């Protein structure tokens, strides 16, 4: 049988392994590998998908990490008997592609395996041609505890700029589920929104995302628009966020998040999943006070999240209350970039319903767009 038809099961011989084998062996050659000797036994094959499942040992995280470390091209799926958000988070963080609940999701399980196989084999074709490397996208979040500090303007312009300045696959996601905002800055009108992914969230793949996303016409940046509806926004939970971000990491190089100032579970989750958090700071004392508050909350998420936070100074200009030097004195965080204020330039674009960036080489860019261009260029180097 070909590799595309082999599934590997690593763990102890228990009820769950029996059900998995029974479920999958009509479509796949299921090869059971004992947990104690997996490292040598798996080597005899060229595994594509390895299934790890609930057993006696307390946490599967170590095993998943070890398998990922030894077989960098393998996709792991974890199977559990019940919903468990903390475990879902831990195993996805350890590198698992998917978290399946059996027997509840028995029906969807096969479909998800088929999708992953398809993904992996189309991936190796593109990898072989050297066109594009996928599978490990980076998440950049734009956040501030203070409303109106420029999260939406800067995140959209940053995402556009990444797209203009590289050949990377970039997607912008608006996490302001109630009110939205990004669509206005990007000049996009649509009735589609990321809530349309809800029915397929458990088997989310590139095609689903591309069907729902909009393309910003100038930069060809892909964007997932907010539902802009309180009731619908409430349907989006941590599980949705993790699955969406995981799928985006598989298919995009850069995922740019515009987060709301309010701290709820979805914002927390997004911050935890981020590779970098750009905290937008204005040069005034209230902004420092809010940041101190946010730092307390973020520290509760653990050192790992806190370390990812960098400052992005916005609305810099002549009449700021504080200087960058003052910030350095009060806050022990690196300042990644400084974005100037340009009320006229920004207003002109927004009034025309157009984004700040329109082409790769533009002579008369508003100051914030210029500063972001400089920053992104040095980042991509
Ligand atoms: N560097 C800048 N120069 C000029 N105007 C700016 C700049 N940054 C932000 N603005 C303006 O400030 C206002 C707030 O910006 P924006 O909507 O991006 O903030 P936000 O943090 O997303 O707000 P909210 O918390 O409401 O989502 C907008 O009118 C925007 O055009
Ligand atoms: Mg906003």
Coordinates of C-alpha atoms and ligand atoms in Angstrom, one line a residue:
X1 CA 0.0 0.0 0.0
X2 CA 1.1 3.5 -0.6
X3 CA 2.1 6.0 2.0
X4 CA -1.0 7.9 1.4
X5 CA -3.0 5.0 2.7
X6 CA -1.1 4.3 5.9
X7 CA -2.1 5.6 9.3
X8 CA 0.0 5.0 12.4
X9 CA -1.3 4.6 15.9
X10 CA 1.1 5.1 18.8
X11 CA 0.1 4.2 22.3
X12 CA -1.1 1.5 24.6
X13 CA -3.5 -1.3 23.5
X14 CA -6.8 -0.1 25.0
X15 CA -10.4 0.4 24.2
X16 CA -9.8 3.7 22.4
X17 CA -7.1 2.2 20.1
X18 CA -9.5 -0.6 19.2
X19 CA -12.2 1.9 18.3
X20 CA -9.8 3.9 16.2
X21 CA -8.6 0.9 14.3
X22 CA -12.2 -0.3 13.7
X23 CA -13.2 3.1 12.5
X24 CA -10.3 3.7 10.1
X25 CA -9.4 0.4 8.8
X26 CA -12.0 0.4 6.1
X27 CA -10.2 3.3 4.4
X28 CA -6.7 3.0 5.6
X29 CA -4.0 0.5 6.4
X30 CA -3.8 1.2 10.2
X31 CA -0.4 0.2 11.7
X32 CA -0.3 -0.1 15.4
X33 CA 3.0 0.8 17.1
X34 CA 3.7 0.2 20.7
X35 CA 4.5 3.2 22.8
X36 CA 7.6 1.8 24.3
X37 CA 9.4 1.1 21.0
X38 CA 7.8 3.8 18.8
X39 CA 11.1 5.5 18.0
X40 CA 12.7 2.5 16.4
X41 CA 9.5 0.9 15.0
X42 CA 8.2 4.1 13.2
X43 CA 11.6 4.4 11.5
X44 CA 10.8 1.3 9.4
X45 CA 8.2 3.3 7.6
X46 CA 7.7 6.7 6.1
X47 CA 4.8 7.9 8.2
X48 CA 2.7 10.9 7.1
X49 CA 0.1 10.9 9.9
X50 CA 0.6 9.5 13.4
X51 CA -2.4 9.3 15.8
X52 CA -1.7 9.6 19.5
X53 CA -4.6 9.0 21.9
X54 CA -5.7 9.1 25.5
X55 CA -4.1 6.4 27.6
X56 CA -3.0 5.7 31.2
X57 CA -0.3 8.3 31.2
X58 CA -1.5 11.7 32.4
X59 CA -0.5 13.9 29.4
X60 CA 0.2 13.1 25.8
X61 CA 2.2 16.3 25.3
X62 CA 5.7 14.7 25.8
X63 CA 5.0 11.9 23.3
X64 CA 3.6 14.4 20.7
X65 CA 6.6 16.6 21.1
X66 CA 9.1 13.7 20.8
X67 CA 7.4 12.4 17.7
X68 CA 7.5 15.9 16.1
X69 CA 11.1 16.3 17.0
X70 CA 12.2 12.9 15.5
X71 CA 9.9 13.1 12.4
X72 CA 9.7 16.7 11.4
X73 CA 7.4 16.0 8.4
X74 CA 4.9 13.9 10.4
X75 CA 1.4 15.3 11.2
X76 CA 0.1 14.2 14.6
X77 CA -3.5 13.9 15.5
X78 CA -4.6 13.5 19.1
X79 CA -7.7 11.6 20.0
X80 CA -9.5 12.0 23.4
X81 CA -12.8 10.8 24.8
X82 CA -14.2 14.2 25.9
X83 CA -14.0 18.0 25.4
X84 CA -11.0 19.4 27.3
X85 CA -10.0 22.9 26.4
X86 CA -6.7 23.0 28.3
X87 CA -5.6 19.7 26.8
X88 CA -6.6 21.0 23.3
X89 CA -4.4 24.0 23.9
X90 CA -1.5 22.0 25.2
X91 CA -1.5 19.4 22.5
X92 CA -1.9 21.9 19.7
X93 CA 1.0 23.9 21.2
X94 CA 3.1 20.7 21.3
X95 CA 2.5 20.5 17.5
X96 CA -0.5 18.3 17.1
X97 CA -2.5 19.2 13.9
X98 CA -5.8 18.2 15.3
X99 CA -7.8 17.2 18.4
X100 CA -10.6 14.7 17.8
X101 CA -13.2 13.6 20.3
X102 CA -14.4 10.0 20.0
X103 CA -17.0 8.7 19.6
X104 CA -18.7 12.1 19.2
X105 CA -16.7 13.1 16.1
X106 CA -16.3 9.7 14.6
X107 CA -18.0 10.9 11.4
X108 CA -15.8 13.9 10.9
X109 CA -12.6 12.0 11.8
X110 CA -12.1 10.3 8.5
X111 CA -12.8 13.5 6.6
X112 CA -10.2 15.3 8.6
X113 CA -7.6 12.7 8.0
X114 CA -8.3 12.8 4.3
X115 CA -7.9 16.6 4.3
X116 CA -4.6 16.4 6.1
X117 CA -3.3 13.7 3.7
X118 CA -4.4 15.9 0.8
X119 CA -2.7 18.9 2.3
X120 CA 0.5 17.1 3.1
X121 CA 0.8 15.6 -0.4
X122 CA 0.1 18.9 -2.2
X123 CA 2.5 20.5 0.3
X124 CA 5.4 18.2 -0.7
X125 CA 4.8 19.0 -4.3
X126 CA 5.1 22.8 -3.7
X127 CA 8.1 22.2 -1.4
X128 CA 9.8 20.1 -4.1
X129 CA 9.4 22.9 -6.6
X130 CA 10.7 25.3 -4.0
X131 CA 7.9 27.7 -4.7
X132 CA 6.7 28.1 -1.2
X133 CA 7.2 26.9 2.2
X134 CA 4.1 26.4 4.3
X135 CA 3.0 25.0 7.6
X136 CA 4.5 27.2 10.2
X137 CA 3.1 30.7 9.8
X138 CA 3.8 33.4 12.3
X139 CA 1.0 35.2 14.2
X140 CA 1.5 39.0 14.8
X141 CA -1.1 40.5 17.1
X142 CA -1.8 44.2 17.4
X143 CA -3.1 45.0 20.8
X144 CA -3.6 47.9 23.2
X145 CA -5.6 48.2 26.4
X146 CA -6.5 51.7 25.3
X147 CA -9.2 52.1 22.6
X148 CA -8.6 54.3 19.6
X149 CA -4.8 54.0 19.8
X150 CA -4.4 52.8 16.2
X151 CA -4.7 49.0 16.3
X152 CA -6.9 48.8 13.2
X153 CA -5.0 51.4 11.1
X154 CA -1.6 50.0 11.9
X155 CA -2.5 46.3 11.7
X156 CA -4.2 46.7 8.3
X157 CA -1.3 48.8 6.9
X158 CA 1.3 46.4 8.3
X159 CA -0.5 43.4 6.7
X160 CA -0.7 45.2 3.4
X161 CA 2.9 46.2 3.6
X162 CA 4.0 42.6 4.3
X163 CA 2.1 41.6 1.2
X164 CA 3.6 44.3 -1.0
X165 CA 7.2 43.8 0.2
X166 CA 7.3 40.0 0.0
X167 CA 5.9 37.0 -1.8
X168 CA 4.5 35.6 1.4
X169 CA 1.0 34.5 2.0
X170 CA -0.6 37.0 4.4
X171 CA -4.0 37.1 6.0
X172 CA -5.5 39.8 8.3
X173 CA -8.1 38.8 10.8
X174 CA -10.4 41.2 12.6
X175 CA -11.0 40.0 16.1
X176 CA -13.4 42.9 17.0
X177 CA -16.3 40.5 16.6
X178 CA -19.0 43.0 17.7
X179 CA -18.1 46.1 15.8
X180 CA -15.5 45.2 13.3
X181 CA -13.5 48.1 11.8
X182 CA -10.9 46.6 9.5
X183 CA -13.3 46.6 6.5
X184 CA -13.6 50.4 6.6
X185 CA -9.8 50.9 6.6
X186 CA -9.4 48.4 3.8
X187 CA -12.3 49.7 1.7
X188 CA -14.0 46.3 1.6
X189 CA -17.8 45.9 1.4
X190 CA -19.2 42.4 2.0
X191 CA -21.8 40.4 3.8
X192 CA -19.4 37.5 4.3
X193 CA -17.6 37.2 7.6
X194 CA -15.4 34.8 9.6
X195 CA -18.5 33.5 11.4
X196 CA -19.3 31.6 8.1
X197 CA -16.4 29.3 9.0
X198 CA -18.4 28.0 12.1
X199 CA -20.1 25.1 10.3
X200 CA -16.7 23.7 9.1
X201 CA -14.5 24.8 12.0
X202 CA -13.7 21.2 13.0
X203 CA -12.3 20.4 9.6
X204 CA -11.1 23.8 8.5
X205 CA -8.8 23.8 5.5
X206 CA -7.3 26.3 3.1
X207 CA -10.2 26.1 0.7
X208 CA -12.8 27.0 3.4
X209 CA -10.7 30.0 4.4
X210 CA -10.2 31.2 0.9
X211 CA -13.9 30.9 0.2
X212 CA -14.8 33.2 3.1
X213 CA -11.9 35.6 3.0
X214 CA -12.0 38.8 0.9
X215 CA -9.1 40.1 -1.1
X216 CA -8.0 43.7 -0.7
X217 CA -7.7 44.8 -4.3
X218 CA -4.5 46.8 -4.2
X219 CA -2.1 44.5 -2.3
X220 CA -4.1 41.3 -2.8
X221 CA -4.0 40.8 1.0
X222 CA -6.5 38.3 2.2
X223 CA -8.8 39.4 5.0
X224 CA -11.3 37.7 7.3
X225 CA -13.9 40.3 8.1
X226 CA -15.6 40.5 11.5
X227 CA -19.2 39.4 11.8
X228 CA -20.0 42.9 13.3
X229 CA -22.8 41.4 15.3
X230 CA -22.9 41.0 19.1
X231 CA -25.0 37.8 19.0
X232 CA -22.8 36.1 16.4
X233 CA -19.7 37.3 18.1
X234 CA -20.7 35.4 21.2
X235 CA -20.7 32.2 19.3
X236 CA -17.0 32.5 18.7
X237 CA -15.2 30.7 21.6
X238 CA -11.7 29.7 22.5
X239 CA -12.0 26.4 20.5
X240 CA -13.0 28.4 17.4
X241 CA -10.1 30.7 17.8
X242 CA -7.5 27.9 18.3
X243 CA -8.8 25.9 15.3
X244 CA -8.9 29.0 13.1
X245 CA -5.4 30.1 14.0
X246 CA -4.0 26.6 13.7
X247 CA -5.4 26.3 10.2
X248 CA -4.1 29.7 9.3
X249 CA -0.6 28.7 10.5
X250 CA -0.7 25.8 8.2
X251 CA -1.6 27.8 5.1
X252 CA -0.2 31.3 5.6
X253 CA 3.3 32.7 6.3
X254 CA 2.0 35.7 8.3
X255 CA -1.2 36.0 10.2
X256 CA -2.0 39.5 11.4
X257 CA -4.6 40.0 14.2
X258 CA -6.4 43.2 15.0
X259 CA -7.5 42.5 18.6
X260 CA -10.1 44.4 20.6
X261 CA -9.0 46.4 23.7
X262 CA -11.4 44.4 25.9
X263 CA -9.9 41.3 27.5
X264 CA -12.1 38.3 27.1
X265 CA -11.3 34.6 26.6
X266 CA -10.9 34.9 22.8
X267 CA -8.5 37.9 23.2
X268 CA -6.5 35.9 25.8
X269 CA -6.4 32.9 23.6
X270 CA -5.2 35.0 20.6
X271 CA -2.5 36.6 22.7
X272 CA -1.3 33.2 23.9
X273 CA -1.2 31.8 20.4
X274 CA 0.7 34.8 19.0
X275 CA 4.3 34.7 18.1
X276 CA 4.7 38.4 18.6
X277 CA 2.4 41.0 20.3
X278 CA 2.8 44.6 19.2
X279 CA 1.4 46.7 22.0
X280 CA 0.4 50.1 20.7
X281 CA 1.5 52.9 22.9
X282 CA 0.8 56.6 22.6
X283 CA 3.1 59.0 24.3
X284 CA 1.0 60.1 27.3
X285 CA 0.6 59.2 31.0
X286 CA -2.8 57.5 30.7
X287 CA -1.3 55.1 28.1
X288 CA 1.4 54.1 30.6
X289 CA -1.2 53.5 33.3
X290 CA -3.2 51.3 31.0
X291 CA -0.1 49.3 30.0
X292 CA 0.8 48.7 33.7
X293 CA -2.7 47.2 34.1
X294 CA -2.4 45.1 31.0
X295 CA 1.0 43.8 32.0
X296 CA -0.6 42.4 35.2
X297 CA -3.1 40.5 33.2
X298 CA -0.6 39.3 30.7
X299 CA 1.8 38.1 33.3
X300 CA -1.0 35.9 34.5
X301 CA -0.9 34.2 31.2
X302 CA 2.7 33.2 32.0
X303 CA 6.2 34.4 31.1
X304 CA 6.0 32.9 27.6
X305 CA 3.2 35.3 26.6
X306 CA 4.7 38.3 28.4
X307 CA 8.0 37.9 26.7
X308 CA 6.4 38.2 23.3
X309 CA 5.2 41.7 23.9
X310 CA 7.0 44.7 22.3
X311 CA 6.0 48.3 22.1
X312 CA 4.9 50.1 19.0
X313 CA 4.8 53.8 19.5
X314 CA 1.9 55.5 17.6
X315 CA 0.9 59.1 16.9
X316 CA 4.4 60.3 17.5
X317 CA 4.7 64.0 16.9
X318 CA 5.8 67.4 18.2
X319 CA 3.1 67.9 20.8
X320 CA 3.3 64.6 22.6
X321 CA 3.1 64.8 26.4
X322 CA 6.0 62.3 26.8
X323 CA 9.1 61.4 24.8
X324 CA 10.5 58.0 23.8
X325 CA 13.1 58.5 26.5
X326 CA 10.4 58.8 29.1
X327 CA 8.9 55.5 28.0
X328 CA 12.3 53.9 28.3
X329 CA 12.4 55.1 31.9
X330 CA 9.0 53.9 32.9
X331 CA 8.7 50.7 30.9
X332 CA 11.1 47.8 30.6
X333 CA 10.2 46.7 27.1
X334 CA 11.8 47.1 23.7
X335 CA 10.3 49.7 21.3
X336 CA 10.0 48.0 18.0
X337 CA 9.1 51.0 15.8
X338 CA 7.8 54.5 16.0
X339 CA 4.9 55.6 13.8
X340 CA 4.3 59.3 13.2
X341 CA 1.0 61.0 13.4
X342 CA -0.4 62.3 10.0
X343 CA -4.0 63.3 10.5
X344 CA -4.5 64.8 7.1
X345 CA -2.9 62.0 5.1
X346 CA -4.8 59.3 7.0
X347 CA -8.1 61.1 6.8
X348 CA -7.8 61.6 3.1
X349 CA -7.4 57.9 2.5
X350 CA -10.2 56.9 4.9
X351 CA -12.6 59.5 3.4
X352 CA -12.0 58.0 0.0
X353 CA -12.7 54.5 1.4
X354 CA -9.3 53.4 0.5
X355 CA -6.4 51.7 2.3
X356 CA -3.2 53.7 3.1
X357 CA -1.1 51.6 0.6
X358 CA -2.1 51.3 -3.0
X359 CA 1.0 50.2 -4.9
X360 CA 4.5 48.8 -4.2
X361 CA 6.3 52.0 -5.1
X362 CA 4.4 55.1 -4.1
X363 CA 5.8 58.5 -3.8
X364 CA 3.3 60.3 -1.6
X365 CA 2.7 57.8 1.2
X366 CA 1.2 59.2 4.4
X367 CA 3.8 59.2 7.2
X368 CA 2.4 56.2 9.1
X369 CA 2.5 54.1 5.9
X370 CA 6.1 55.2 5.3
X371 CA 7.2 54.3 8.9
X372 CA 5.5 50.9 8.6
X373 CA 7.2 50.3 5.3
X374 CA 10.6 51.0 6.8
X375 CA 9.9 48.8 9.8
X376 CA 8.6 45.9 7.7
X377 CA 11.6 46.1 5.3
X378 CA 14.0 45.8 8.2
X379 CA 12.0 43.0 9.6
X380 CA 12.0 41.0 6.4
X381 CA 15.7 41.3 5.9
Ligands
LIG1 N1 -0.4 57.5 13.0 C1 -1.6 58.1 12.9 N2 -1.8 59.2 12.2 C2 -3.0 59.8 12.1 N3 -4.1 59.2 12.5 C3 -4.1 58.1 13.2 C4 -2.8 57.4 13.4 N4 -3.1 56.3 14.1 C5 -4.4 56.2 14.2 N5 -5.0 57.3 13.7 C6 -6.4 57.6 13.7 O1 -6.9 57.4 15.0 C7 -8.2 56.9 15.1 C8 -8.2 55.6 15.8 O2 -7.4 54.6 15.1 P1 -7.9 53.1 15.0 O3 -9.3 53.0 14.6 O4 -6.9 52.4 14.2 O5 -7.7 52.7 16.5 P2 -8.1 51.3 17.3 O6 -7.1 51.1 18.3 O7 -8.3 50.3 16.3 O8 -9.5 51.7 17.9 P3 -10.6 50.8 18.6 O9 -10.2 50.5 19.9 O10 -11.9 51.6 18.5 O11 -10.7 49.6 17.7 C9 -8.6 56.7 13.6 O12 -9.4 57.9 13.2 C10 -7.3 56.7 12.9 O13 -7.4 57.1 11.6
LIG2 MG1 -10.1 49.1 15.9

